[in-house]
PDB file of C-alpha atoms in Angstrom:
ATOM      1  CA  MET A 497     -65.545 -19.221 -29.545  1.00 41.00           C
ATOM      2  CA  ASP A 498     -62.965 -19.261 -32.116  1.00 43.00           C
ATOM      3  CA  VAL A 499     -61.064 -15.814 -29.712  1.00 39.00           C
ATOM      4  CA  MET A 500     -62.280 -17.696 -27.179  1.00 40.00           C
ATOM      5  CA  ASN A 501     -60.577 -20.746 -27.631  1.00 43.00           C
ATOM      6  CA  LEU A 502     -57.183 -18.725 -28.724  1.00 33.00           C
ATOM      7  CA  LYS A 503     -57.272 -16.851 -25.490  1.00 39.00           C
ATOM      8  CA  HIS A 504     -57.230 -20.278 -23.566  1.00 42.00           C
ATOM      9  CA  SER A 505     -54.930 -22.179 -25.250  1.00 41.00           C
ATOM     10  CA  GLY A 506     -52.731 -19.038 -24.764  1.00 42.00           C
ATOM     11  CA  GLY A 507     -53.404 -19.080 -21.381  1.00 43.00           C
ATOM     12  CA  ILE A 508     -52.254 -22.755 -21.423  1.00 39.00           C
ATOM     13  CA  VAL A 509     -49.044 -22.077 -23.193  1.00 33.00           C
ATOM     14  CA  ILE A 510     -48.256 -19.452 -20.385  1.00 36.00           C
ATOM     15  CA  ILE A 511     -49.120 -21.543 -17.200  1.00 37.00           C
ATOM     16  CA  MET A 512     -46.953 -23.536 -18.902  1.00 36.00           C
ATOM     17  CA  THR A 513     -43.998 -21.991 -18.964  1.00 34.00           C
ATOM     18  CA  VAL A 514     -43.925 -20.587 -15.299  1.00 35.00           C
ATOM     19  CA  THR A 515     -44.532 -24.076 -14.733  1.00 39.00           C
ATOM     20  CA  MET A 516     -41.850 -25.209 -16.479  1.00 35.00           C
ATOM     21  CA  LEU A 517     -39.312 -22.085 -15.396  1.00 35.00           C
ATOM     22  CA  LEU A 518     -40.368 -22.687 -11.685  1.00 38.00           C
ATOM     23  CA  PHE A 519     -39.578 -26.396 -12.347  1.00 39.00           C
ATOM     24  CA  ALA A 520     -36.098 -25.813 -13.465  1.00 41.00           C
ATOM     25  CA  GLY A 521     -35.757 -23.731 -10.894  1.00 44.00           C
ATOM     26  CA  CYS A 522     -36.670 -25.936  -8.482  1.00 43.00           C
ATOM     27  CA  SER A 523     -34.100 -28.711  -9.685  1.00 43.00           C
ATOM     28  CA  ARG A 524     -31.569 -26.761  -9.636  1.00 50.00           C
ATOM     29  CA  THR A 525     -31.692 -25.590  -6.351  1.00 46.00           C
ATOM     30  CA  GLN A 526     -32.639 -29.336  -5.395  1.00 49.00           C
ATOM     31  CA  ASP A 527     -29.235 -30.469  -7.376  1.00 69.00           C
ATOM     32  CA  LYS A 528     -26.881 -32.652  -5.204  1.00 80.00           C
ATOM     33  CA  ASP A 529     -24.307 -31.014  -6.872  1.00 87.00           C
ATOM     34  CA  PHE A 530     -25.655 -27.073  -6.138  1.00 92.00           C
ATOM     35  CA  LEU A 531     -24.108 -25.194  -3.102  1.00 92.00           C
ATOM     36  CA  GLY A 532     -25.312 -21.510  -3.838  1.00 92.00           C
ATOM     37  CA  SER A 533     -25.408 -18.432  -5.248  1.00 93.00           C
ATOM     38  CA  ALA A 534     -23.472 -15.706  -5.148  1.00 95.00           C
ATOM     39  CA  VAL A 535     -21.402 -12.555  -6.142  1.00 95.00           C
ATOM     40  CA  VAL A 536     -18.109 -12.279  -7.341  1.00 96.00           C
ATOM     41  CA  ASP A 537     -15.508  -9.899  -5.615  1.00 96.00           C
ATOM     42  CA  VAL A 538     -12.178  -8.682  -6.009  1.00 95.00           C
ATOM     43  CA  ARG A 539      -9.775  -6.826  -3.878  1.00 94.00           C
ATOM     44  CA  THR A 540     -10.050  -3.434  -3.996  1.00 95.00           C
ATOM     45  CA  TYR A 541      -6.888  -0.869  -2.489  1.00 96.00           C
ATOM     46  CA  GLN A 542      -6.545   2.986  -2.635  1.00 96.00           C
ATOM     47  CA  ALA A 543      -4.130   4.506  -3.848  1.00 97.00           C
ATOM     48  CA  SER A 544      -3.476   7.737  -1.743  1.00 96.00           C
ATOM     49  CA  ALA A 545      -1.122  10.749  -1.675  1.00 94.00           C
ATOM     50  CA  THR A 546       1.526  10.650   1.358  1.00 93.00           C
ATOM     51  CA  VAL A 547       2.617  14.185   0.678  1.00 94.00           C
ATOM     52  CA  GLN A 548       0.298  16.975   0.326  1.00 94.00           C
ATOM     53  CA  GLY A 549       0.336  19.032  -2.695  1.00 95.00           C
ATOM     54  CA  GLN A 550      -1.835  20.376  -6.299  1.00 96.00           C
ATOM     55  CA  LEU A 551      -2.035  17.473  -8.629  1.00 97.00           C
ATOM     56  CA  ILE A 552      -0.725  18.506 -11.183  1.00 96.00           C
ATOM     57  CA  SER A 553      -1.503  15.889 -13.778  1.00 96.00           C
ATOM     58  CA  VAL A 554      -3.314  13.098 -12.822  1.00 97.00           C
ATOM     59  CA  LEU A 555      -2.817  10.848 -15.520  1.00 96.00           C
ATOM     60  CA  LYS A 556      -5.355   7.759 -15.321  1.00 96.00           C
ATOM     61  CA  ASN A 557      -9.631   7.644 -16.005  1.00 96.00           C
ATOM     62  CA  GLU A 558     -12.257   5.089 -14.313  1.00 95.00           C
ATOM     63  CA  GLY A 559     -12.514   1.925 -16.183  1.00 93.00           C
ATOM     64  CA  ASP A 560      -7.927   2.509 -16.837  1.00 96.00           C
ATOM     65  CA  ASP A 561      -5.749  -0.491 -16.993  1.00 94.00           C
ATOM     66  CA  ALA A 562      -3.102  -0.214 -14.103  1.00 96.00           C
ATOM     67  CA  ARG A 563      -0.219  -1.822 -13.780  1.00 95.00           C
ATOM     68  CA  LYS A 564       1.261  -2.525 -10.495  1.00 95.00           C
ATOM     69  CA  GLY A 565       4.289   0.520 -10.257  1.00 95.00           C
ATOM     70  CA  ASP A 566       2.538   2.106 -12.883  1.00 96.00           C
ATOM     71  CA  LEU A 567       2.410   6.336 -12.526  1.00 97.00           C
ATOM     72  CA  LEU A 568      -1.438   7.808 -11.389  1.00 97.00           C
ATOM     73  CA  ALA A 569      -0.823  11.340 -10.670  1.00 97.00           C
ATOM     74  CA  LEU A 570       1.981  13.876 -10.150  1.00 97.00           C
ATOM     75  CA  ILE A 571       2.079  16.475  -7.223  1.00 97.00           C
ATOM     76  CA  ASP A 572       3.939  19.441  -7.535  1.00 96.00           C
ATOM     77  CA  THR A 573       7.102  19.462  -6.750  1.00 94.00           C
ATOM     78  CA  VAL A 574       8.352  23.100  -6.420  1.00 95.00           C
ATOM     79  CA  PRO A 575       7.981  23.547  -2.325  1.00 92.00           C
ATOM     80  CA  SER A 576      10.570  20.510  -1.542  1.00 93.00           C
ATOM     81  CA  VAL A 577      13.242  21.324  -4.838  1.00 95.00           C
ATOM     82  CA  LEU A 578      13.483  25.508  -3.834  1.00 95.00           C
ATOM     83  CA  LYS A 579      14.039  23.144   0.367  1.00 95.00           C
ATOM     84  CA  LEU A 580      15.810  20.906  -0.651  1.00 95.00           C
ATOM     85  CA  ARG A 581      18.351  23.966  -2.830  1.00 96.00           C
ATOM     86  CA  GLU A 582      18.144  26.067   0.564  1.00 96.00           C
ATOM     87  CA  ILE A 583      19.541  22.866   2.111  1.00 96.00           C
ATOM     88  CA  GLU A 584      22.349  22.339   0.114  1.00 95.00           C
ATOM     89  CA  ALA A 585      23.638  25.713  -0.118  1.00 96.00           C
ATOM     90  CA  ARG A 586      24.112  25.473   3.696  1.00 95.00           C
ATOM     91  CA  ARG A 587      25.970  22.643   3.399  1.00 94.00           C
ATOM     92  CA  ARG A 588      28.327  23.619   1.396  1.00 95.00           C
ATOM     93  CA  GLN A 589      28.272  26.920   3.328  1.00 94.00           C
ATOM     94  CA  LEU A 590      28.858  24.397   6.663  1.00 94.00           C
ATOM     95  CA  LYS A 591      31.639  22.957   4.537  1.00 93.00           C
ATOM     96  CA  LEU A 592      33.719  25.143   3.694  1.00 93.00           C
ATOM     97  CA  GLU A 593      33.848  25.937   7.853  1.00 92.00           C
ATOM     98  CA  ILE A 594      34.510  22.473   7.990  1.00 93.00           C
ATOM     99  CA  ALA A 595      37.334  22.613   5.616  1.00 93.00           C
ATOM    100  CA  SER A 596      38.797  26.151   7.632  1.00 91.00           C
ATOM    101  CA  ARG A 597      37.878  24.657  10.968  1.00 90.00           C
ATOM    102  CA  SER A 598      39.791  21.770   9.859  1.00 92.00           C
ATOM    103  CA  ALA A 599      42.521  23.878   8.696  1.00 91.00           C
ATOM    104  CA  ASP A 600      43.075  26.176  12.403  1.00 89.00           C
ATOM    105  CA  ILE A 601      43.225  22.924  14.165  1.00 90.00           C
ATOM    106  CA  THR A 602      46.144  21.780  12.378  1.00 90.00           C
ATOM    107  CA  ALA A 603      47.628  25.538  12.306  1.00 90.00           C
ATOM    108  CA  VAL A 604      47.059  25.457  16.400  1.00 88.00           C
ATOM    109  CA  LYS A 605      48.359  21.815  16.836  1.00 88.00           C
ATOM    110  CA  SER A 606      51.537  22.460  14.940  1.00 88.00           C
ATOM    111  CA  GLU A 607      51.220  25.303  17.581  1.00 87.00           C
ATOM    112  CA  VAL A 608      50.597  23.954  21.217  1.00 86.00           C
ATOM    113  CA  SER A 609      53.392  20.814  19.926  1.00 88.00           C
ATOM    114  CA  GLY A 610      56.281  24.067  19.439  1.00 86.00           C
ATOM    115  CA  LEU A 611      55.230  24.855  22.278  1.00 82.00           C
ATOM    116  CA  LYS A 612      55.161  21.631  24.486  1.00 83.00           C
ATOM    117  CA  ARG A 613      59.363  20.934  23.228  1.00 84.00           C
ATOM    118  CA  GLU A 614      60.162  24.799  23.795  1.00 80.00           C
ATOM    119  CA  LEU A 615      58.483  24.408  27.462  1.00 79.00           C
ATOM    120  CA  ASP A 616      60.297  21.022  27.956  1.00 79.00           C
ATOM    121  CA  ARG A 617      63.589  22.488  26.983  1.00 79.00           C
ATOM    122  CA  ILE A 618      62.678  25.438  29.391  1.00 78.00           C
ATOM    123  CA  SER A 619      62.361  23.696  32.326  1.00 78.00           C
ATOM    124  CA  ASP A 620      65.579  21.478  32.025  1.00 75.00           C
ATOM    125  CA  LEU A 621      67.636  25.262  32.537  1.00 75.00           C
ATOM    126  CA  ALA A 622      65.786  26.403  34.528  1.00 71.00           C
ATOM    127  CA  LYS A 623      65.962  23.791  37.139  1.00 75.00           C
ATOM    128  CA  LYS A 624      69.761  24.216  36.694  1.00 70.00           C
ATOM    129  CA  GLY A 625      69.509  28.128  36.677  1.00 68.00           C
ATOM    130  CA  SER A 626      70.453  29.005  33.812  1.00 70.00           C
ATOM    131  CA  VAL A 627      66.941  30.820  32.249  1.00 71.00           C
ATOM    132  CA  PRO A 628      65.061  32.724  34.558  1.00 77.00           C
ATOM    133  CA  MET A 629      61.790  31.445  35.622  1.00 76.00           C
ATOM    134  CA  GLN A 630      59.236  33.716  34.515  1.00 77.00           C
ATOM    135  CA  GLN A 631      60.851  32.694  31.017  1.00 79.00           C
ATOM    136  CA  LYS A 632      59.648  29.068  32.031  1.00 76.00           C
ATOM    137  CA  ASP A 633      56.389  30.957  33.053  1.00 78.00           C
ATOM    138  CA  LYS A 634      55.679  32.387  30.272  1.00 82.00           C
ATOM    139  CA  LEU A 635      56.120  30.058  27.683  1.00 80.00           C
ATOM    140  CA  GLU A 636      53.636  27.308  30.619  1.00 83.00           C
ATOM    141  CA  THR A 637      50.897  30.117  29.747  1.00 86.00           C
ATOM    142  CA  GLN A 638      50.858  30.374  25.975  1.00 86.00           C
ATOM    143  CA  TYR A 639      51.444  26.449  26.274  1.00 83.00           C
ATOM    144  CA  ALA A 640      47.610  26.589  28.233  1.00 89.00           C
ATOM    145  CA  THR A 641      46.227  29.030  25.996  1.00 88.00           C
ATOM    146  CA  ALA A 642      46.873  27.103  22.890  1.00 87.00           C
ATOM    147  CA  GLN A 643      46.071  24.284  24.249  1.00 90.00           C
ATOM    148  CA  ALA A 644      42.811  26.517  25.026  1.00 91.00           C
ATOM    149  CA  LYS A 645      42.918  27.029  20.932  1.00 89.00           C
ATOM    150  CA  LEU A 646      43.169  24.158  20.303  1.00 90.00           C
ATOM    151  CA  GLU A 647      40.376  22.309  22.530  1.00 91.00           C
ATOM    152  CA  SER A 648      37.790  25.370  21.647  1.00 91.00           C
ATOM    153  CA  ALA A 649      38.070  25.432  17.341  1.00 90.00           C
ATOM    154  CA  GLN A 650      37.953  21.141  17.824  1.00 92.00           C
ATOM    155  CA  ARG A 651      34.667  22.065  20.006  1.00 93.00           C
ATOM    156  CA  ALA A 652      34.336  24.590  16.829  1.00 91.00           C
ATOM    157  CA  LEU A 653      34.539  21.628  14.338  1.00 92.00           C
ATOM    158  CA  SER A 654      31.744  18.803  15.960  1.00 93.00           C
ATOM    159  CA  ALA A 655      29.308  21.907  16.291  1.00 93.00           C
ATOM    160  CA  ALA A 656      29.728  22.042  12.568  1.00 93.00           C
ATOM    161  CA  SER A 657      30.161  18.963  11.803  1.00 93.00           C
ATOM    162  CA  ALA A 658      26.883  17.508  13.590  1.00 94.00           C
ATOM    163  CA  LYS A 659      24.869  20.970  11.986  1.00 94.00           C
ATOM    164  CA  LEU A 660      26.063  18.870   8.648  1.00 94.00           C
ATOM    165  CA  GLU A 661      24.643  16.189  10.358  1.00 95.00           C
ATOM    166  CA  VAL A 662      21.494  17.346  10.724  1.00 95.00           C
ATOM    167  CA  LEU A 663      21.531  19.127   7.252  1.00 95.00           C
ATOM    168  CA  GLN A 664      21.856  15.309   5.288  1.00 94.00           C
ATOM    169  CA  THR A 665      19.102  14.248   8.180  1.00 95.00           C
ATOM    170  CA  LYS A 666      16.844  17.054   6.522  1.00 95.00           C
ATOM    171  CA  LYS A 667      18.280  16.657   3.190  1.00 95.00           C
ATOM    172  CA  GLU A 668      17.425  13.440   2.906  1.00 95.00           C
ATOM    173  CA  GLN A 669      13.740  13.965   3.944  1.00 95.00           C
ATOM    174  CA  VAL A 670      13.009  16.275   1.420  1.00 95.00           C
ATOM    175  CA  GLU A 671      14.578  14.090  -0.834  1.00 95.00           C
ATOM    176  CA  ASP A 672      11.696  11.484  -0.582  1.00 95.00           C
ATOM    177  CA  GLN A 673       8.663  14.030   0.266  1.00 94.00           C
ATOM    178  CA  LEU A 674       9.820  14.111  -3.457  1.00 95.00           C
ATOM    179  CA  ARG A 675       9.821  11.091  -4.002  1.00 93.00           C
ATOM    180  CA  ARG A 676       6.145  10.427  -2.091  1.00 93.00           C
ATOM    181  CA  CYS A 677       5.040  13.207  -4.850  1.00 95.00           C
ATOM    182  CA  THR A 678       4.941  10.636  -7.513  1.00 96.00           C
ATOM    183  CA  VAL A 679       1.938   8.696  -6.250  1.00 96.00           C
ATOM    184  CA  LEU A 680       2.401   4.791  -7.804  1.00 96.00           C
ATOM    185  CA  SER A 681      -0.189   2.208  -9.270  1.00 97.00           C
ATOM    186  CA  PRO A 682      -0.301  -0.519  -5.610  1.00 95.00           C
ATOM    187  CA  VAL A 683      -1.618  -3.550  -7.560  1.00 94.00           C
ATOM    188  CA  GLU A 684      -2.431  -4.562 -10.928  1.00 94.00           C
ATOM    189  CA  GLY A 685      -6.021  -3.529 -11.986  1.00 93.00           C
ATOM    190  CA  THR A 686      -8.873  -1.791 -12.935  1.00 94.00           C
ATOM    191  CA  ILE A 687      -9.454   1.951 -11.933  1.00 96.00           C
ATOM    192  CA  LEU A 688     -12.592   1.370 -10.454  1.00 95.00           C
ATOM    193  CA  ILE A 689     -12.571   5.196  -9.292  1.00 96.00           C
ATOM    194  CA  ARG A 690     -11.142   8.361  -9.475  1.00 97.00           C
ATOM    195  CA  PHE A 691     -12.001  11.074  -6.386  1.00 97.00           C
ATOM    196  CA  LYS A 692      -9.247  13.799  -7.402  1.00 96.00           C
ATOM    197  CA  ASN A 693      -8.680  15.914 -10.955  1.00 96.00           C
ATOM    198  CA  GLN A 694      -6.054  17.278 -11.859  1.00 96.00           C
ATOM    199  CA  GLY A 695      -5.688  21.730  -9.902  1.00 96.00           C
ATOM    200  CA  GLU A 696      -7.638  19.985  -6.718  1.00 97.00           C
ATOM    201  CA  ILE A 697      -5.287  19.835  -3.498  1.00 96.00           C
ATOM    202  CA  ALA A 698      -3.639  16.194  -2.233  1.00 96.00           C
ATOM    203  CA  ALA A 699      -3.414  15.394   1.464  1.00 95.00           C
ATOM    204  CA  PRO A 700      -1.840  12.244   3.785  1.00 94.00           C
ATOM    205  CA  GLY A 701      -3.619   9.381   3.775  1.00 91.00           C
ATOM    206  CA  LEU A 702      -6.866  10.789   1.266  1.00 94.00           C
ATOM    207  CA  PRO A 703      -7.432   8.288  -1.909  1.00 96.00           C
ATOM    208  CA  LEU A 704      -6.990   9.105  -5.456  1.00 97.00           C
ATOM    209  CA  TYR A 705      -7.705   5.720  -6.657  1.00 97.00           C
ATOM    210  CA  GLU A 706      -9.344   3.102  -5.702  1.00 97.00           C
ATOM    211  CA  ILE A 707      -8.100  -0.181  -7.812  1.00 97.00           C
ATOM    212  CA  ALA A 708      -9.800  -3.607  -8.302  1.00 95.00           C
ATOM    213  CA  ALA A 709      -6.638  -6.914  -8.634  1.00 95.00           C
ATOM    214  CA  TYR A 710      -8.991  -8.665 -11.413  1.00 92.00           C
ATOM    215  CA  ASP A 711      -5.497 -11.320 -10.510  1.00 92.00           C
ATOM    216  CA  THR A 712      -8.158 -12.822  -8.072  1.00 94.00           C
ATOM    217  CA  ALA A 713     -12.023 -13.111  -7.473  1.00 96.00           C
ATOM    218  CA  GLN A 714     -13.995 -14.627  -4.833  1.00 96.00           C
ATOM    219  CA  VAL A 715     -17.865 -15.440  -4.091  1.00 97.00           C
ATOM    220  CA  ASP A 716     -19.383 -15.562  -0.849  1.00 95.00           C
ATOM    221  CA  PHE A 717     -22.114 -17.964  -0.258  1.00 95.00           C
ATOM    222  CA  PHE A 718     -24.544 -19.602   2.399  1.00 92.00           C
ATOM    223  CA  VAL A 719     -25.503 -23.180   2.873  1.00 91.00           C
ATOM    224  CA  PRO A 720     -27.082 -25.244   4.861  1.00 87.00           C
ATOM    225  CA  GLN A 721     -25.395 -26.944   8.172  1.00 83.00           C
ATOM    226  CA  PRO A 722     -25.985 -30.907   6.779  1.00 84.00           C
ATOM    227  CA  VAL A 723     -23.793 -29.721   3.883  1.00 88.00           C
ATOM    228  CA  LEU A 724     -21.216 -28.439   6.180  1.00 86.00           C
ATOM    229  CA  SER A 725     -20.423 -31.727   6.984  1.00 85.00           C
ATOM    230  CA  GLN A 726     -19.388 -32.726   3.494  1.00 87.00           C
ATOM    231  CA  ILE A 727     -17.255 -29.897   2.504  1.00 91.00           C
ATOM    232  CA  SER A 728     -14.006 -28.088   3.387  1.00 93.00           C
ATOM    233  CA  VAL A 729     -11.454 -25.626   4.035  1.00 95.00           C
ATOM    234  CA  GLY A 730      -8.711 -26.475   0.448  1.00 94.00           C
ATOM    235  CA  ARG A 731     -11.663 -28.048  -1.390  1.00 94.00           C
ATOM    236  CA  THR A 732     -12.293 -27.559  -4.820  1.00 94.00           C
ATOM    237  CA  VAL A 733     -15.686 -26.227  -6.393  1.00 95.00           C
ATOM    238  CA  ARG A 734     -17.346 -24.688  -9.420  1.00 95.00           C
ATOM    239  CA  ILE A 735     -18.252 -20.742 -10.208  1.00 95.00           C
ATOM    240  CA  ARG A 736     -20.918 -21.297 -13.019  1.00 94.00           C
ATOM    241  CA  ILE A 737     -21.522 -18.249 -15.177  1.00 92.00           C
ATOM    242  CA  ASP A 738     -24.424 -18.218 -17.513  1.00 86.00           C
ATOM    243  CA  ARG A 739     -23.859 -17.703 -20.672  1.00 81.00           C
ATOM    244  CA  PRO A 740     -26.867 -16.105 -23.822  1.00 79.00           C
ATOM    245  CA  GLU A 741     -29.133 -19.104 -24.867  1.00 73.00           C
ATOM    246  CA  ASN A 742     -28.200 -22.730 -26.813  1.00 67.00           C
ATOM    247  CA  GLN A 743     -24.226 -22.011 -24.838  1.00 72.00           C
ATOM    248  CA  ASP A 744     -23.644 -24.164 -21.878  1.00 75.00           C
ATOM    249  CA  ALA A 745     -22.506 -22.068 -19.024  1.00 79.00           C
ATOM    250  CA  PHE A 746     -19.434 -21.782 -18.747  1.00 85.00           C
ATOM    251  CA  PHE A 747     -17.660 -23.024 -15.048  1.00 91.00           C
ATOM    252  CA  VAL A 748     -14.398 -21.965 -13.572  1.00 93.00           C
ATOM    253  CA  PRO A 749     -12.391 -23.356 -10.270  1.00 94.00           C
ATOM    254  CA  ALA A 750     -11.972 -22.037  -7.077  1.00 96.00           C
ATOM    255  CA  ARG A 751     -11.147 -22.899  -4.020  1.00 96.00           C
ATOM    256  CA  ILE A 752     -12.634 -22.561  -0.279  1.00 96.00           C
ATOM    257  CA  THR A 753     -10.744 -20.660   1.849  1.00 96.00           C
ATOM    258  CA  TRP A 754     -12.483 -19.670   4.578  1.00 96.00           C
ATOM    259  CA  ILE A 755     -15.929 -21.297   6.042  1.00 95.00           C
ATOM    260  CA  ALA A 756     -17.114 -18.646   9.146  1.00 93.00           C
ATOM    261  CA  ASP A 757     -17.143 -20.828  12.973  1.00 89.00           C
ATOM    262  CA  GLU A 758     -20.387 -19.838  14.246  1.00 87.00           C
ATOM    263  CA  ALA A 759     -24.297 -19.879  12.091  1.00 84.00           C
ATOM    264  CA  GLU A 760     -25.968 -17.000  10.996  1.00 81.00           C
ATOM    265  CA  PHE A 761     -29.548 -16.616  10.075  1.00 71.00           C
ATOM    266  CA  SER A 762     -30.780 -16.489   6.027  1.00 60.00           C
ATOM    267  CA  PRO A 763     -29.871 -13.892   4.615  1.00 58.00           C
ATOM    268  CA  LYS A 764     -32.616 -12.012   2.821  1.00 56.00           C
ATOM    269  CA  ASN A 765     -31.883 -13.624  -0.627  1.00 57.00           C
ATOM    270  CA  ILE A 766     -32.455 -16.848  -0.100  1.00 52.00           C
ATOM    271  CA  GLN A 767     -36.492 -16.457  -0.429  1.00 49.00           C
ATOM    272  CA  THR A 768     -38.021 -19.503   0.344  1.00 52.00           C
ATOM    273  CA  ARG A 769     -40.262 -18.575   4.127  1.00 50.00           C
ATOM    274  CA  GLN A 770     -38.125 -23.073   4.912  1.00 56.00           C
ATOM    275  CA  ALA A 771     -34.551 -21.349   4.502  1.00 55.00           C
ATOM    276  CA  ARG A 772     -35.246 -17.991   5.764  1.00 50.00           C
ATOM    277  CA  ASN A 773     -35.778 -19.784   9.320  1.00 52.00           C
ATOM    278  CA  GLU A 774     -32.332 -21.829   8.962  1.00 68.00           C
ATOM    279  CA  LEU A 775     -29.544 -21.244  10.453  1.00 81.00           C
ATOM    280  CA  VAL A 776     -26.638 -21.335   8.050  1.00 88.00           C
ATOM    281  CA  PHE A 777     -22.598 -20.625   6.851  1.00 92.00           C
ATOM    282  CA  GLN A 778     -20.622 -18.962   5.340  1.00 94.00           C
ATOM    283  CA  VAL A 779     -18.061 -19.883   3.053  1.00 96.00           C
ATOM    284  CA  ARG A 780     -15.544 -17.741   1.301  1.00 96.00           C
ATOM    285  CA  ALA A 781     -13.987 -19.627  -2.203  1.00 97.00           C
ATOM    286  CA  GLN A 782     -11.419 -17.335  -4.259  1.00 96.00           C
ATOM    287  CA  ALA A 783      -9.991 -18.085  -8.017  1.00 96.00           C
ATOM    288  CA  ALA A 784      -7.699 -17.233 -10.448  1.00 94.00           C
ATOM    289  CA  ASN A 785      -8.977 -14.356 -12.521  1.00 93.00           C
ATOM    290  CA  THR A 786      -5.777 -13.960 -15.288  1.00 86.00           C
ATOM    291  CA  ASP A 787      -8.266 -13.865 -17.972  1.00 87.00           C
ATOM    292  CA  ARG A 788     -11.064 -11.956 -15.752  1.00 88.00           C
ATOM    293  CA  VAL A 789     -14.024 -14.231 -16.779  1.00 91.00           C
ATOM    294  CA  LEU A 790     -15.767 -13.333 -13.592  1.00 93.00           C
ATOM    295  CA  LYS A 791     -16.303  -9.935 -13.138  1.00 91.00           C
ATOM    296  CA  ARG A 792     -16.757  -7.774  -9.946  1.00 91.00           C
ATOM    297  CA  GLY A 793     -20.919  -8.277  -9.475  1.00 92.00           C
ATOM    298  CA  LEU A 794     -21.434 -10.712 -10.938  1.00 93.00           C
ATOM    299  CA  PRO A 795     -23.761 -12.802  -9.804  1.00 94.00           C
ATOM    300  CA  VAL A 796     -23.069 -16.998  -9.489  1.00 95.00           C
ATOM    301  CA  GLU A 797     -23.919 -20.175  -9.047  1.00 94.00           C
ATOM    302  CA  VAL A 798     -20.782 -22.312  -6.601  1.00 95.00           C
ATOM    303  CA  TRP A 799     -21.926 -25.716  -7.804  1.00 94.00           C
ATOM    304  CA  ARG A 800     -19.818 -29.541  -5.749  1.00 90.00           C
ATOM    305  CA  GLY A 801     -16.976 -31.064  -7.839  1.00 80.00           C
ATOM    306  CA  GLU A 802     -13.457 -30.761  -9.866  1.00 72.00           C
ATOM    307  CA  MET A 803     -13.305 -29.005 -13.033  1.00 54.00           C
ATOM    308  CA  GLU A 804     -13.336 -31.707 -15.909  1.00 52.00           C
TER     309      GLU A 804
END
């Protein structure tokens, strides 16, 4: 009989406990300040390579923190360095050619100037009959030849200068490729995924890392139509984080940044039959998270009201 009473008493305790838990859950969802449940999310960034090459160093692991601009990985620079050396050698060669062409042009200009003065003098004498016309014709031929030589030298100088400009552009392109061989963190955050290891090949556009920026966190929750008129973009709400037993819940202030302009059916995580048959509106709130209290994937609740 005592055993039966004990079993009966234990059953009553279990039923009372379950009833209290259900009542507590219902009372929370019916609280006038309770808006909804959500899961914390943060902005994620992908650090990708912009040039192709072998990864000679991969510096960060999953879970490591990274500051904005930190070096994450290094791609082999040898091909670019060799190409840069080749371009520098061709540039030095062209500079010598340009210097030589410039000297030739200076000499030919002097020759043309001298022939012009002599031709002017002979032309006056030829008009007076003091010198034969053959001498004047010969000077005119020499003068025309010198002018043609000058024009050719100037064209050659222009061509060499254009080649030098092309090489300068190629040099800048290779230098840009060298800079792109270093993969830097685009944001301050935590490494979530490392996609490549040392020795593997990086390719343009393919991510090497996925980084979570924890400075700001966001939550998406759903509210029924009657609640929609009581919230607005810019309004402050509170994100409630559960703590262990005998500790008060922790609240983080957040601000509503977006409200959907179209209704949708209640998501599956809303369990009551009545709620599943209602239309709800998605709402997003963002919170400063410099101390990283809000973790990605953390279940939370969203409540009305300002922080005290």
